[in-house]
Coordinates of C-alpha atoms in Angstrom, one line a residue:
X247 CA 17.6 -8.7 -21.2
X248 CA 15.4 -6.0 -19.2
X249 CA 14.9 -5.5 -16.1
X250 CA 11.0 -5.1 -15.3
X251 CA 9.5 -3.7 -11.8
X252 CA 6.3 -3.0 -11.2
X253 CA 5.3 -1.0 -8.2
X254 CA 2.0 -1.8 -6.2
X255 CA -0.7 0.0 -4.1
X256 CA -4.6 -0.3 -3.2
X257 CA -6.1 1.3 -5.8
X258 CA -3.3 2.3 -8.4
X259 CA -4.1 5.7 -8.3
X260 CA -2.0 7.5 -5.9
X261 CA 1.2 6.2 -4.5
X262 CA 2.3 3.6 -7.4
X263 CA 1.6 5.8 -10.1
X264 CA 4.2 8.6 -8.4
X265 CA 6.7 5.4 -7.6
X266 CA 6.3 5.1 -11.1
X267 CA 6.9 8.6 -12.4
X268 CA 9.7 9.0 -10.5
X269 CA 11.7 6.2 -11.1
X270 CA 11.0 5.9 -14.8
X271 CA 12.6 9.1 -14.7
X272 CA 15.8 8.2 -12.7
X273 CA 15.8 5.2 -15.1
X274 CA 15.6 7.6 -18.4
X275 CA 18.3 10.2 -16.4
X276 CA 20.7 7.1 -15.9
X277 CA 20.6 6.2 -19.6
X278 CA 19.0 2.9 -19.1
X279 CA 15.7 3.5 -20.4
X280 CA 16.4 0.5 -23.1
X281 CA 17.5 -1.5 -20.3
X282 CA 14.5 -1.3 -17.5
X283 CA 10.6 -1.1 -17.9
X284 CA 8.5 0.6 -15.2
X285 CA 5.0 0.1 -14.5
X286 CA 2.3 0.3 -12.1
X287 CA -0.9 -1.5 -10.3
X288 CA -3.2 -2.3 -7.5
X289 CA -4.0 -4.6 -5.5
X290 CA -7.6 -4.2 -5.6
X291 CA -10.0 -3.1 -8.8
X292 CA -11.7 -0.1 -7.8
X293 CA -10.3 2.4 -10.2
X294 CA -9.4 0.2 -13.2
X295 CA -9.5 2.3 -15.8
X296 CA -9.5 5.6 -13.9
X297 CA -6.3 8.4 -14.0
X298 CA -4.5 8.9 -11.5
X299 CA -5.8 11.1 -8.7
X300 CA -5.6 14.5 -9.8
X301 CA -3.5 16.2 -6.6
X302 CA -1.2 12.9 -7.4
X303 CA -1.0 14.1 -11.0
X304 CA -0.9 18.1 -10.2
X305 CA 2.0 17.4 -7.7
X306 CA 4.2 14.9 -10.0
X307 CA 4.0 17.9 -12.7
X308 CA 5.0 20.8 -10.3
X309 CA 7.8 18.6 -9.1
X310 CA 8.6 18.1 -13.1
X311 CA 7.9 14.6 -13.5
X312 CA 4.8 13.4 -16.3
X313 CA 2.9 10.5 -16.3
X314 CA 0.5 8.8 -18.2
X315 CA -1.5 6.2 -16.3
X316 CA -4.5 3.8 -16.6
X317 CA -5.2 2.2 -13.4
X318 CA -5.3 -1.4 -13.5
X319 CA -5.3 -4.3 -10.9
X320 CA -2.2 -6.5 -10.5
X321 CA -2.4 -10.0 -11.8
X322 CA -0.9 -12.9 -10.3
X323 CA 0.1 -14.1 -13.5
X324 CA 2.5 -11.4 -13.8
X325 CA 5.4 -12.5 -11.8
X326 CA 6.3 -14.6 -14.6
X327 CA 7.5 -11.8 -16.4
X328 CA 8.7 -9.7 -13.1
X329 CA 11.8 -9.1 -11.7
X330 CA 10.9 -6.7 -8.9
X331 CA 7.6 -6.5 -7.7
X332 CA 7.7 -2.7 -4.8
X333 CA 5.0 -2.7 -2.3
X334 CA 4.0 1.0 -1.2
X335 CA 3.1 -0.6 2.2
X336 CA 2.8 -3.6 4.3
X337 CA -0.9 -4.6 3.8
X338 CA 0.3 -4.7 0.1
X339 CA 3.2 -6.8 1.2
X340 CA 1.4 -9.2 2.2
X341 CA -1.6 -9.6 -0.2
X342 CA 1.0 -9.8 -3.1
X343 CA 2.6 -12.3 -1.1
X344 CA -0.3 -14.1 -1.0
X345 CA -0.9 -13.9 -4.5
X346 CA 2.6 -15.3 -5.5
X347 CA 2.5 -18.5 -7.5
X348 CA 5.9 -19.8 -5.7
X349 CA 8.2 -19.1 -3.2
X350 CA 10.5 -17.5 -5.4
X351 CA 7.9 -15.0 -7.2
X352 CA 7.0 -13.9 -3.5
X353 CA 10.8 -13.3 -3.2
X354 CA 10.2 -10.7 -5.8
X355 CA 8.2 -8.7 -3.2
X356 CA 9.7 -5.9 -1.4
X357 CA 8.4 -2.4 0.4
X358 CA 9.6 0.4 -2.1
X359 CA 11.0 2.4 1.3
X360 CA 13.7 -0.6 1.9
X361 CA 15.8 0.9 -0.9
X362 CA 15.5 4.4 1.2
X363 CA 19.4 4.8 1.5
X364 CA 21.3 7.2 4.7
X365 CA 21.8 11.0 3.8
X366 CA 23.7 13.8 5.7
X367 CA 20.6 14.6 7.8
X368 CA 19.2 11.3 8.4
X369 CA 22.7 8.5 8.6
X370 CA 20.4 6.0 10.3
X371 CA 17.6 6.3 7.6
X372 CA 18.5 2.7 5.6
X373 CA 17.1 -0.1 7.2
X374 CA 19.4 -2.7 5.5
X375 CA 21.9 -0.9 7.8
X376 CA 20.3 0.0 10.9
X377 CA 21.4 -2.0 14.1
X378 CA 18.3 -1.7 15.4
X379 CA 15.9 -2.2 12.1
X380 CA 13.1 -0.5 12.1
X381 CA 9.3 -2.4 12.0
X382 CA 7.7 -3.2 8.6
X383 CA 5.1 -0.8 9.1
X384 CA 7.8 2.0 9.7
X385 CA 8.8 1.9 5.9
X386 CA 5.4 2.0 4.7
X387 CA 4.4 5.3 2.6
X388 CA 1.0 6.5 3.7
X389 CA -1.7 6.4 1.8
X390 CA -2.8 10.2 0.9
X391 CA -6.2 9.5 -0.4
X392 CA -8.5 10.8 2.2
X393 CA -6.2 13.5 3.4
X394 CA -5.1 16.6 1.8
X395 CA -1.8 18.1 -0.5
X396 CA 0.3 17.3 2.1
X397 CA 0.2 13.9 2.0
X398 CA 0.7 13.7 -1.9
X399 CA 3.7 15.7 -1.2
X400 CA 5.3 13.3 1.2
X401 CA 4.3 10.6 -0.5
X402 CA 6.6 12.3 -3.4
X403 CA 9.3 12.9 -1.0
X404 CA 9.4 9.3 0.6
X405 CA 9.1 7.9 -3.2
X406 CA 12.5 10.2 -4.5
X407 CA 14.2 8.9 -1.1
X408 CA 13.8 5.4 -1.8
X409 CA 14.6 5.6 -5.6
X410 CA 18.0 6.6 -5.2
X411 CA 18.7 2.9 -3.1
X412 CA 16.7 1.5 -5.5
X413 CA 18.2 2.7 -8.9
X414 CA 21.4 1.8 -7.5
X415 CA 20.3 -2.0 -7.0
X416 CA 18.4 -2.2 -9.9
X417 CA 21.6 -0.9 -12.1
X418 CA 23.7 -3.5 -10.4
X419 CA 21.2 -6.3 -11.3
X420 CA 21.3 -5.0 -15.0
X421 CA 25.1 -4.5 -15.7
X422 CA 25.4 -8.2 -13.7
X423 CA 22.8 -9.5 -16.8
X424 CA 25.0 -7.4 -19.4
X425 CA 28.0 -8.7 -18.2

């Protein structure tokens, strides 16, 4: 059975089209590319049918990661076939919240940076494991749209953080189906 996650933004042009790069190839580099599908969309329409953003695009490709992308607006009816449904920030919580048919499809909703797991540097960086947990808003990736380079390259950085947390989880929900 596979495991599907989408991952969500505004316009589906910036940050969930680099969620998506990236952990489409963690998925591929932990040989379960048969096992999980990765995709990508927006909360709102705007650029349906666009690319992605260009310094999006020319950042995944220096950091060796490809993507090809259509923008597209998420659709309510797709929690149906969703396991996993990543927010890239709390507004986008909250609207696909909204959207969710049932209780249990908004279960499916979680901020992408919640699977952000400690390293040596930062021990207090997971959440899940913080005594003091930080605010919602605090695990949001910001939007890099109206800014410059810099802010597609953190977005990259705070996308590879959390997919390490997140591969981990999703592999444990796919051996527990295999099983």
């Amino acid at each position: 059975m596979t495991f599907r996650v989408c991952f969500v933004c505004t316009g589906n042009i910036c940050r969930s089209p680099m969620a998506e790069a990236v952990f489409r190839a963690r998925v591929d580099e932990a040989g379960l590319d048969g096992l999980v599908e990765v995709e990508s969309a927006g909360t709102d329409g705007w650029h349906e049918g666009e690319n992605a953003d260009p310094r999006a695009r020319s950042v995944l490709e220096e950091h060796g990661y490809a993507l090809e992308h259509t923008a597209r607006r998420f659709e309510p009816s797709w929690f149906a076939r969703l396991d996993l449904v990543l927010a890239l920030d709390s507004s986008h919580l909250e609207a696909l919240r909204l959207l969710a048919p049932t209780e249990e499809d908004a279960a499916k909703v979680r901020l992408l940076r919640s699977f952000t797991r400690p390293s040596a540097d930062h021990p207090s960086q997971d959440p899940a494991r913080s005594p003091s947990a930080p605010q919602v808003d605090d695990l949001d990736v910001p939007d890099p749209y109206y800014g410059g380079r810099r802010g597609f390259v953190e977005c990259l950085e705070m996308v590879e953080g959390a997919s390490e947390g997140l591969l981990a989880a999703v592999r444990n929900d796919v051996e527990g189906r295999v099983a």
